[in-house]
PDB file of C-alpha atoms in Angstrom:
ATOM      1  CA  UNK A   1    -136.148  -6.349  81.195  1.00  0.00           C
ATOM      2  CA  UNK A   2    -133.463  -9.009  80.720  1.00  0.00           C
ATOM      3  CA  UNK A   3    -132.009 -10.714  83.786  1.00  0.00           C
ATOM      4  CA  UNK A   4    -132.554  -7.625  85.893  1.00  0.00           C
ATOM      5  CA  UNK A   5    -131.066  -5.198  83.366  1.00  0.00           C
ATOM      6  CA  UNK A   6    -132.906  -2.393  81.608  1.00  0.00           C
ATOM      7  CA  UNK A   7    -132.976  -2.387  77.835  1.00  0.00           C
ATOM      8  CA  UNK A   8    -132.259   1.163  76.731  1.00  0.00           C
ATOM      9  CA  UNK A   9    -134.540   2.401  73.977  1.00  0.00           C
ATOM     10  CA  UNK A  10    -137.265   4.951  73.233  1.00  0.00           C
ATOM     11  CA  UNK A  11    -139.949   4.807  70.544  1.00  0.00           C
ATOM     12  CA  UNK A  12    -140.366   8.388  69.326  1.00  0.00           C
ATOM     13  CA  UNK A  13    -143.342   7.439  67.148  1.00  0.00           C
ATOM     14  CA  UNK A  14    -145.294   5.890  69.995  1.00  0.00           C
ATOM     15  CA  UNK A  15    -143.690   8.332  72.487  1.00  0.00           C
ATOM     16  CA  UNK A  16    -143.104   5.491  74.910  1.00  0.00           C
ATOM     17  CA  UNK A  17    -140.080   3.825  76.442  1.00  0.00           C
ATOM     18  CA  UNK A  18    -138.664   0.355  75.984  1.00  0.00           C
ATOM     19  CA  UNK A  19    -136.162   1.020  78.724  1.00  0.00           C
ATOM     20  CA  UNK A  20    -134.385   3.991  80.227  1.00  0.00           C
ATOM     21  CA  UNK A  21    -134.446   7.051  77.957  1.00  0.00           C
ATOM     22  CA  UNK A  22    -132.137   9.048  80.216  1.00  0.00           C
ATOM     23  CA  UNK A  23    -129.201   9.082  77.779  1.00  0.00           C
ATOM     24  CA  UNK A  24    -129.525  10.130  74.140  1.00  0.00           C
ATOM     25  CA  UNK A  25    -127.914   7.850  71.580  1.00  0.00           C
ATOM     26  CA  UNK A  26    -127.995   4.474  73.319  1.00  0.00           C
ATOM     27  CA  UNK A  27    -128.975   1.556  71.133  1.00  0.00           C
ATOM     28  CA  UNK A  28    -132.203  -0.294  71.858  1.00  0.00           C
ATOM     29  CA  UNK A  29    -130.374  -3.504  72.760  1.00  0.00           C
ATOM     30  CA  UNK A  30    -127.571  -1.906  74.762  1.00  0.00           C
ATOM     31  CA  UNK A  31    -127.699  -2.558  78.476  1.00  0.00           C
ATOM     32  CA  UNK A  32    -125.620  -1.974  81.563  1.00  0.00           C
ATOM     33  CA  UNK A  33    -125.038  -3.817  84.799  1.00  0.00           C
ATOM     34  CA  UNK A  34    -124.678  -0.553  86.685  1.00  0.00           C
ATOM     35  CA  UNK A  35    -122.383   2.434  87.100  1.00  0.00           C
ATOM     36  CA  UNK A  36    -119.450   0.356  88.423  1.00  0.00           C
ATOM     37  CA  UNK A  37    -117.642  -0.416  85.169  1.00  0.00           C
ATOM     38  CA  UNK A  38    -115.063   2.350  85.497  1.00  0.00           C
ATOM     39  CA  UNK A  39    -114.405   1.391  89.115  1.00  0.00           C
ATOM     40  CA  UNK A  40    -113.813  -2.233  88.107  1.00  0.00           C
ATOM     41  CA  UNK A  41    -111.393  -1.246  85.327  1.00  0.00           C
ATOM     42  CA  UNK A  42    -109.574   1.199  87.641  1.00  0.00           C
ATOM     43  CA  UNK A  43    -109.238  -1.535  90.291  1.00  0.00           C
ATOM     44  CA  UNK A  44    -107.746  -3.993  87.790  1.00  0.00           C
ATOM     45  CA  UNK A  45    -105.357  -1.315  86.546  1.00  0.00           C
ATOM     46  CA  UNK A  46    -104.148  -0.636  90.100  1.00  0.00           C
ATOM     47  CA  UNK A  47    -103.450  -4.347  90.539  1.00  0.00           C
ATOM     48  CA  UNK A  48    -101.368  -4.388  87.338  1.00  0.00           C
ATOM     49  CA  UNK A  49     -99.498  -1.284  88.587  1.00  0.00           C
ATOM     50  CA  UNK A  50     -98.895  -2.963  91.968  1.00  0.00           C
ATOM     51  CA  UNK A  51    -100.219   0.088  93.789  1.00  0.00           C
ATOM     52  CA  UNK A  52    -103.368   1.326  95.515  1.00  0.00           C
ATOM     53  CA  UNK A  53    -105.769   4.205  95.196  1.00  0.00           C
ATOM     54  CA  UNK A  54    -104.382   5.714  98.388  1.00  0.00           C
ATOM     55  CA  UNK A  55    -100.823   5.660  97.089  1.00  0.00           C
ATOM     56  CA  UNK A  56    -101.916   7.348  93.853  1.00  0.00           C
ATOM     57  CA  UNK A  57    -104.086   9.891  95.675  1.00  0.00           C
ATOM     58  CA  UNK A  58    -101.188  10.830  97.950  1.00  0.00           C
ATOM     59  CA  UNK A  59     -99.677  12.766  95.039  1.00  0.00           C
ATOM     60  CA  UNK A  60    -102.944  14.548  94.226  1.00  0.00           C
ATOM     61  CA  UNK A  61    -103.159  18.368  94.397  1.00  0.00           C
ATOM     62  CA  UNK A  62    -106.933  18.362  94.828  1.00  0.00           C
ATOM     63  CA  UNK A  63    -106.668  19.929  98.269  1.00  0.00           C
ATOM     64  CA  UNK A  64    -105.680  23.203  96.615  1.00  0.00           C
ATOM     65  CA  UNK A  65    -108.956  23.568  94.746  1.00  0.00           C
ATOM     66  CA  UNK A  66    -111.363  21.407  96.733  1.00  0.00           C
ATOM     67  CA  UNK A  67    -112.590  24.033  99.249  1.00  0.00           C
ATOM     68  CA  UNK A  68    -113.771  26.390  96.488  1.00  0.00           C
ATOM     69  CA  UNK A  69    -115.383  23.566  94.506  1.00  0.00           C
ATOM     70  CA  UNK A  70    -117.053  22.164  97.620  1.00  0.00           C
ATOM     71  CA  UNK A  71    -118.561  25.528  98.474  1.00  0.00           C
ATOM     72  CA  UNK A  72    -119.977  25.898  94.962  1.00  0.00           C
ATOM     73  CA  UNK A  73    -121.186  22.344  94.354  1.00  0.00           C
ATOM     74  CA  UNK A  74    -122.275  21.123  97.774  1.00  0.00           C
ATOM     75  CA  UNK A  75    -124.663  23.623  99.267  1.00  0.00           C
ATOM     76  CA  UNK A  76    -126.071  23.072 102.720  1.00  0.00           C
ATOM     77  CA  UNK A  77    -129.576  21.643 103.074  1.00  0.00           C
ATOM     78  CA  UNK A  78    -130.756  24.957 104.543  1.00  0.00           C
ATOM     79  CA  UNK A  79    -129.470  26.848 101.495  1.00  0.00           C
ATOM     80  CA  UNK A  80    -131.176  24.440  99.088  1.00  0.00           C
ATOM     81  CA  UNK A  81    -134.491  24.608 100.937  1.00  0.00           C
ATOM     82  CA  UNK A  82    -134.328  28.404 100.980  1.00  0.00           C
ATOM     83  CA  UNK A  83    -133.910  28.465  97.199  1.00  0.00           C
ATOM     84  CA  UNK A  84    -137.063  26.375  96.777  1.00  0.00           C
ATOM     85  CA  UNK A  85    -139.235  28.427  99.125  1.00  0.00           C
ATOM     86  CA  UNK A  86    -141.574  31.199  98.039  1.00  0.00           C
ATOM     87  CA  UNK A  87    -143.315  33.849 100.112  1.00  0.00           C
ATOM     88  CA  UNK A  88    -146.607  35.207  98.820  1.00  0.00           C
ATOM     89  CA  UNK A  89    -150.211  35.870  99.859  1.00  0.00           C
ATOM     90  CA  UNK A  90    -151.769  32.706  98.392  1.00  0.00           C
ATOM     91  CA  UNK A  91    -149.822  30.269 100.588  1.00  0.00           C
ATOM     92  CA  UNK A  92    -152.126  27.902 102.465  1.00  0.00           C
ATOM     93  CA  UNK A  93    -155.337  29.111 100.835  1.00  0.00           C
ATOM     94  CA  UNK A  94    -157.912  26.835  99.228  1.00  0.00           C
ATOM     95  CA  UNK A  95    -157.733  26.058  95.516  1.00  0.00           C
ATOM     96  CA  UNK A  96    -160.374  24.545  93.240  1.00  0.00           C
ATOM     97  CA  UNK A  97    -159.189  22.771  90.083  1.00  0.00           C
ATOM     98  CA  UNK A  98    -161.420  22.878  87.007  1.00  0.00           C
ATOM     99  CA  UNK A  99    -159.896  19.547  85.922  1.00  0.00           C
ATOM    100  CA  UNK A 100    -157.786  17.056  87.831  1.00  0.00           C
ATOM    101  CA  UNK A 101    -154.207  16.541  86.633  1.00  0.00           C
ATOM    102  CA  UNK A 102    -153.079  13.431  84.800  1.00  0.00           C
ATOM    103  CA  UNK A 103    -152.894  10.498  87.220  1.00  0.00           C
ATOM    104  CA  UNK A 104    -149.185  10.125  86.446  1.00  0.00           C
ATOM    105  CA  UNK A 105    -148.355  13.585  87.794  1.00  0.00           C
ATOM    106  CA  UNK A 106    -150.807  14.479  90.567  1.00  0.00           C
ATOM    107  CA  UNK A 107    -148.196  15.903  92.982  1.00  0.00           C
ATOM    108  CA  UNK A 108    -150.116  16.751  96.180  1.00  0.00           C
ATOM    109  CA  UNK A 109    -153.259  17.745  94.371  1.00  0.00           C
ATOM    110  CA  UNK A 110    -154.678  21.271  94.422  1.00  0.00           C
ATOM    111  CA  UNK A 111    -152.757  22.231  97.559  1.00  0.00           C
ATOM    112  CA  UNK A 112    -149.536  21.928  95.532  1.00  0.00           C
ATOM    113  CA  UNK A 113    -150.448  25.281  93.966  1.00  0.00           C
ATOM    114  CA  UNK A 114    -150.318  27.198  97.246  1.00  0.00           C
ATOM    115  CA  UNK A 115    -147.747  25.319  99.330  1.00  0.00           C
ATOM    116  CA  UNK A 116    -145.073  28.001  98.971  1.00  0.00           C
ATOM    117  CA  UNK A 117    -142.590  25.622  97.352  1.00  0.00           C
ATOM    118  CA  UNK A 118    -140.894  26.107  94.006  1.00  0.00           C
ATOM    119  CA  UNK A 119    -140.954  22.778  92.150  1.00  0.00           C
ATOM    120  CA  UNK A 120    -137.685  21.196  91.078  1.00  0.00           C
ATOM    121  CA  UNK A 121    -137.103  20.480  87.386  1.00  0.00           C
ATOM    122  CA  UNK A 122    -135.123  17.379  88.375  1.00  0.00           C
ATOM    123  CA  UNK A 123    -137.965  15.814  90.412  1.00  0.00           C
ATOM    124  CA  UNK A 124    -141.098  16.091  88.311  1.00  0.00           C
ATOM    125  CA  UNK A 125    -142.940  13.140  89.840  1.00  0.00           C
ATOM    126  CA  UNK A 126    -143.766  14.647  93.213  1.00  0.00           C
ATOM    127  CA  UNK A 127    -143.801  18.410  92.751  1.00  0.00           C
ATOM    128  CA  UNK A 128    -145.662  19.239  89.518  1.00  0.00           C
ATOM    129  CA  UNK A 129    -149.270  18.982  88.381  1.00  0.00           C
ATOM    130  CA  UNK A 130    -149.140  17.517  84.870  1.00  0.00           C
ATOM    131  CA  UNK A 131    -151.735  17.841  82.092  1.00  0.00           C
ATOM    132  CA  UNK A 132    -151.380  15.809  78.894  1.00  0.00           C
ATOM    133  CA  UNK A 133    -152.947  17.723  76.004  1.00  0.00           C
ATOM    134  CA  UNK A 134    -155.374  19.437  78.398  1.00  0.00           C
ATOM    135  CA  UNK A 135    -155.629  23.018  79.605  1.00  0.00           C
ATOM    136  CA  UNK A 136    -155.136  23.960  83.253  1.00  0.00           C
ATOM    137  CA  UNK A 137    -157.475  26.147  85.274  1.00  0.00           C
ATOM    138  CA  UNK A 138    -157.568  26.789  89.014  1.00  0.00           C
ATOM    139  CA  UNK A 139    -159.272  29.288  91.331  1.00  0.00           C
ATOM    140  CA  UNK A 140    -157.666  30.467  94.574  1.00  0.00           C
ATOM    141  CA  UNK A 141    -159.876  31.677  97.427  1.00  0.00           C
ATOM    142  CA  UNK A 142    -157.983  34.204  99.543  1.00  0.00           C
ATOM    143  CA  UNK A 143    -160.703  34.109 102.194  1.00  0.00           C
ATOM    144  CA  UNK A 144    -161.427  37.823 102.024  1.00  0.00           C
ATOM    145  CA  UNK A 145    -161.031  40.769  99.683  1.00  0.00           C
ATOM    146  CA  UNK A 146    -157.317  41.496  99.352  1.00  0.00           C
ATOM    147  CA  UNK A 147    -155.253  44.253  97.767  1.00  0.00           C
ATOM    148  CA  UNK A 148    -153.420  42.672  94.854  1.00  0.00           C
ATOM    149  CA  UNK A 149    -150.344  43.985  93.075  1.00  0.00           C
ATOM    150  CA  UNK A 150    -149.017  40.870  91.331  1.00  0.00           C
ATOM    151  CA  UNK A 151    -150.398  37.547  90.088  1.00  0.00           C
ATOM    152  CA  UNK A 152    -148.482  34.760  88.368  1.00  0.00           C
ATOM    153  CA  UNK A 153    -147.858  31.047  88.094  1.00  0.00           C
ATOM    154  CA  UNK A 154    -144.845  28.761  87.680  1.00  0.00           C
ATOM    155  CA  UNK A 155    -144.534  26.473  84.656  1.00  0.00           C
ATOM    156  CA  UNK A 156    -141.953  24.077  83.262  1.00  0.00           C
ATOM    157  CA  UNK A 157    -140.460  23.556  79.818  1.00  0.00           C
ATOM    158  CA  UNK A 158    -138.481  20.474  78.827  1.00  0.00           C
ATOM    159  CA  UNK A 159    -138.683  19.965  75.066  1.00  0.00           C
ATOM    160  CA  UNK A 160    -136.907  16.555  75.059  1.00  0.00           C
ATOM    161  CA  UNK A 161    -139.527  15.283  77.520  1.00  0.00           C
ATOM    162  CA  UNK A 162    -142.525  16.748  75.687  1.00  0.00           C
ATOM    163  CA  UNK A 163    -143.227  19.379  78.371  1.00  0.00           C
ATOM    164  CA  UNK A 164    -144.022  22.868  77.087  1.00  0.00           C
ATOM    165  CA  UNK A 165    -144.851  26.266  78.515  1.00  0.00           C
ATOM    166  CA  UNK A 166    -148.487  27.248  77.970  1.00  0.00           C
ATOM    167  CA  UNK A 167    -149.484  28.991  74.776  1.00  0.00           C
ATOM    168  CA  UNK A 168    -151.001  31.722  76.938  1.00  0.00           C
ATOM    169  CA  UNK A 169    -152.203  32.323  80.480  1.00  0.00           C
ATOM    170  CA  UNK A 170    -155.361  34.205  81.367  1.00  0.00           C
ATOM    171  CA  UNK A 171    -155.714  35.782  84.812  1.00  0.00           C
ATOM    172  CA  UNK A 172    -159.125  36.708  86.177  1.00  0.00           C
ATOM    173  CA  UNK A 173    -160.264  38.172  89.502  1.00  0.00           C
ATOM    174  CA  UNK A 174    -163.573  38.275  91.357  1.00  0.00           C
ATOM    175  CA  UNK A 175    -164.965  39.597  94.624  1.00  0.00           C
ATOM    176  CA  UNK A 176    -167.900  37.160  94.858  1.00  0.00           C
ATOM    177  CA  UNK A 177    -166.585  34.035  93.071  1.00  0.00           C
ATOM    178  CA  UNK A 178    -169.227  34.285  90.351  1.00  0.00           C
ATOM    179  CA  UNK A 179    -168.481  37.334  88.217  1.00  0.00           C
ATOM    180  CA  UNK A 180    -164.867  37.289  87.003  1.00  0.00           C
ATOM    181  CA  UNK A 181    -162.956  40.003  85.199  1.00  0.00           C
ATOM    182  CA  UNK A 182    -159.899  39.361  83.003  1.00  0.00           C
ATOM    183  CA  UNK A 183    -156.968  41.487  84.158  1.00  0.00           C
ATOM    184  CA  UNK A 184    -154.097  40.012  82.129  1.00  0.00           C
ATOM    185  CA  UNK A 185    -153.266  37.689  79.256  1.00  0.00           C
ATOM    186  CA  UNK A 186    -149.699  36.381  79.471  1.00  0.00           C
ATOM    187  CA  UNK A 187    -147.437  34.678  76.945  1.00  0.00           C
ATOM    188  CA  UNK A 188    -143.990  33.122  77.473  1.00  0.00           C
ATOM    189  CA  UNK A 189    -142.138  35.048  74.723  1.00  0.00           C
ATOM    190  CA  UNK A 190    -138.419  34.204  74.585  1.00  0.00           C
ATOM    191  CA  UNK A 191    -138.840  31.646  77.347  1.00  0.00           C
ATOM    192  CA  UNK A 192    -140.740  29.410  74.919  1.00  0.00           C
ATOM    193  CA  UNK A 193    -137.558  28.977  72.844  1.00  0.00           C
ATOM    194  CA  UNK A 194    -135.564  27.271  75.599  1.00  0.00           C
ATOM    195  CA  UNK A 195    -135.000  23.514  75.465  1.00  0.00           C
ATOM    196  CA  UNK A 196    -135.015  23.098  79.229  1.00  0.00           C
ATOM    197  CA  UNK A 197    -135.573  21.578  81.610  1.00  0.00           C
ATOM    198  CA  UNK A 198    -136.283  24.994  83.135  1.00  0.00           C
ATOM    199  CA  UNK A 199    -138.896  26.616  85.326  1.00  0.00           C
ATOM    200  CA  UNK A 200    -140.447  29.937  84.283  1.00  0.00           C
ATOM    201  CA  UNK A 201    -142.872  32.252  86.025  1.00  0.00           C
ATOM    202  CA  UNK A 202    -145.483  34.009  83.935  1.00  0.00           C
ATOM    203  CA  UNK A 203    -146.838  36.944  85.917  1.00  0.00           C
ATOM    204  CA  UNK A 204    -148.518  40.312  85.761  1.00  0.00           C
ATOM    205  CA  UNK A 205    -147.291  42.955  88.176  1.00  0.00           C
ATOM    206  CA  UNK A 206    -148.096  46.625  88.822  1.00  0.00           C
ATOM    207  CA  UNK A 207    -151.737  45.723  89.378  1.00  0.00           C
ATOM    208  CA  UNK A 208    -154.002  47.787  91.605  1.00  0.00           C
ATOM    209  CA  UNK A 209    -156.843  45.406  92.420  1.00  0.00           C
ATOM    210  CA  UNK A 210    -159.052  44.333  95.290  1.00  0.00           C
ATOM    211  CA  UNK A 211    -160.368  40.785  95.007  1.00  0.00           C
ATOM    212  CA  UNK A 212    -160.957  37.579  96.940  1.00  0.00           C
ATOM    213  CA  UNK A 213    -160.878  35.024  94.123  1.00  0.00           C
ATOM    214  CA  UNK A 214    -158.083  34.576  91.569  1.00  0.00           C
ATOM    215  CA  UNK A 215    -158.533  32.309  88.565  1.00  0.00           C
ATOM    216  CA  UNK A 216    -155.535  31.262  86.470  1.00  0.00           C
ATOM    217  CA  UNK A 217    -156.151  29.456  83.174  1.00  0.00           C
ATOM    218  CA  UNK A 218    -153.228  28.133  81.112  1.00  0.00           C
ATOM    219  CA  UNK A 219    -153.768  26.961  77.540  1.00  0.00           C
ATOM    220  CA  UNK A 220    -151.834  23.842  76.570  1.00  0.00           C
ATOM    221  CA  UNK A 221    -150.102  24.050  73.167  1.00  0.00           C
ATOM    222  CA  UNK A 222    -152.015  20.838  72.449  1.00  0.00           C
ATOM    223  CA  UNK A 223    -149.745  18.973  70.049  1.00  0.00           C
ATOM    224  CA  UNK A 224    -145.951  18.776  70.018  1.00  0.00           C
ATOM    225  CA  UNK A 225    -144.498  20.423  66.867  1.00  0.00           C
ATOM    226  CA  UNK A 226    -143.545  17.857  64.216  1.00  0.00           C
ATOM    227  CA  UNK A 227    -139.857  18.852  64.206  1.00  0.00           C
ATOM    228  CA  UNK A 228    -139.488  18.223  67.957  1.00  0.00           C
ATOM    229  CA  UNK A 229    -139.143  14.897  69.821  1.00  0.00           C
ATOM    230  CA  UNK A 230    -142.533  13.224  69.985  1.00  0.00           C
ATOM    231  CA  UNK A 231    -143.881  15.485  67.225  1.00  0.00           C
ATOM    232  CA  UNK A 232    -147.571  15.071  66.524  1.00  0.00           C
ATOM    233  CA  UNK A 233    -148.412  13.640  69.949  1.00  0.00           C
ATOM    234  CA  UNK A 234    -149.984  15.369  72.933  1.00  0.00           C
ATOM    235  CA  UNK A 235    -147.915  17.952  74.804  1.00  0.00           C
ATOM    236  CA  UNK A 236    -147.505  18.074  78.563  1.00  0.00           C
ATOM    237  CA  UNK A 237    -148.291  21.188  80.602  1.00  0.00           C
ATOM    238  CA  UNK A 238    -146.685  21.314  84.049  1.00  0.00           C
ATOM    239  CA  UNK A 239    -147.608  23.861  86.744  1.00  0.00           C
ATOM    240  CA  UNK A 240    -146.377  24.145  90.331  1.00  0.00           C
ATOM    241  CA  UNK A 241    -147.530  27.342  92.087  1.00  0.00           C
ATOM    242  CA  UNK A 242    -149.986  30.209  91.810  1.00  0.00           C
ATOM    243  CA  UNK A 243    -148.161  33.237  93.171  1.00  0.00           C
ATOM    244  CA  UNK A 244    -149.985  36.307  94.515  1.00  0.00           C
ATOM    245  CA  UNK A 245    -148.122  39.356  95.836  1.00  0.00           C
ATOM    246  CA  UNK A 246    -144.705  37.662  96.147  1.00  0.00           C
ATOM    247  CA  UNK A 247    -142.082  39.181  98.431  1.00  0.00           C
ATOM    248  CA  UNK A 248    -139.579  38.842  95.601  1.00  0.00           C
ATOM    249  CA  UNK A 249    -140.739  39.130  91.998  1.00  0.00           C
ATOM    250  CA  UNK A 250    -139.388  36.317  89.821  1.00  0.00           C
ATOM    251  CA  UNK A 251    -138.463  36.635  86.172  1.00  0.00           C
ATOM    252  CA  UNK A 252    -141.718  37.008  84.260  1.00  0.00           C
ATOM    253  CA  UNK A 253    -143.063  37.448  80.759  1.00  0.00           C
ATOM    254  CA  UNK A 254    -146.276  39.371  80.362  1.00  0.00           C
ATOM    255  CA  UNK A 255    -148.622  40.748  77.738  1.00  0.00           C
ATOM    256  CA  UNK A 256    -151.347  43.171  78.752  1.00  0.00           C
ATOM    257  CA  UNK A 257    -154.913  42.268  77.759  1.00  0.00           C
TER     258      UNK A 257
END
């Protein structure tokens, strides 16, 4: 930090920041005073032109296209919340984590996995459980034996940030919470090739089961591939929701056991 300004640089060997790493290509010693530079230059130009923004804007034809753009780009809060909501049978039920998430990305703890909310890829701090180099495993207690047709979980991939989909996901079920049976082994397939940031659901549908306990175990890829940013360091695994019998089946990749 220099007089209140962020130095912009990222050490890809140490996989740590010197300053903001939000823009690729900035030099380590480049800095900015804010996002007002273009406004300052535009204001000086208007002075030289002996005019004002309002006089210039009076000749604008934006009103012809603005309604359509506004409808597409500025959705209502209700519409945005609806997009992030999920409806499924695990919502509100207890979850036991085999291992706590990294302290940097704890979200709301275990209850994050059954809160019925689809995590945003643009707000990873408060909506994802993050595991650095570690596997993820969680068991949902539905309270009673339940007919089950579909089981899945939501994961994130953002290669530039070192976040990767799991190598595979194992789904197990139990009636007593002690003896578990594997019912599916899932892999991301083509979804693993995306750069992201993107959210993907790995799920197994067309099941015909009766169980009370659902255990989902996701295997971290472990180490970032050498030809990717941060290569050779630990990979992040991000998970946001365990989804059982959803009202609407999301895009899924699955491999039968």
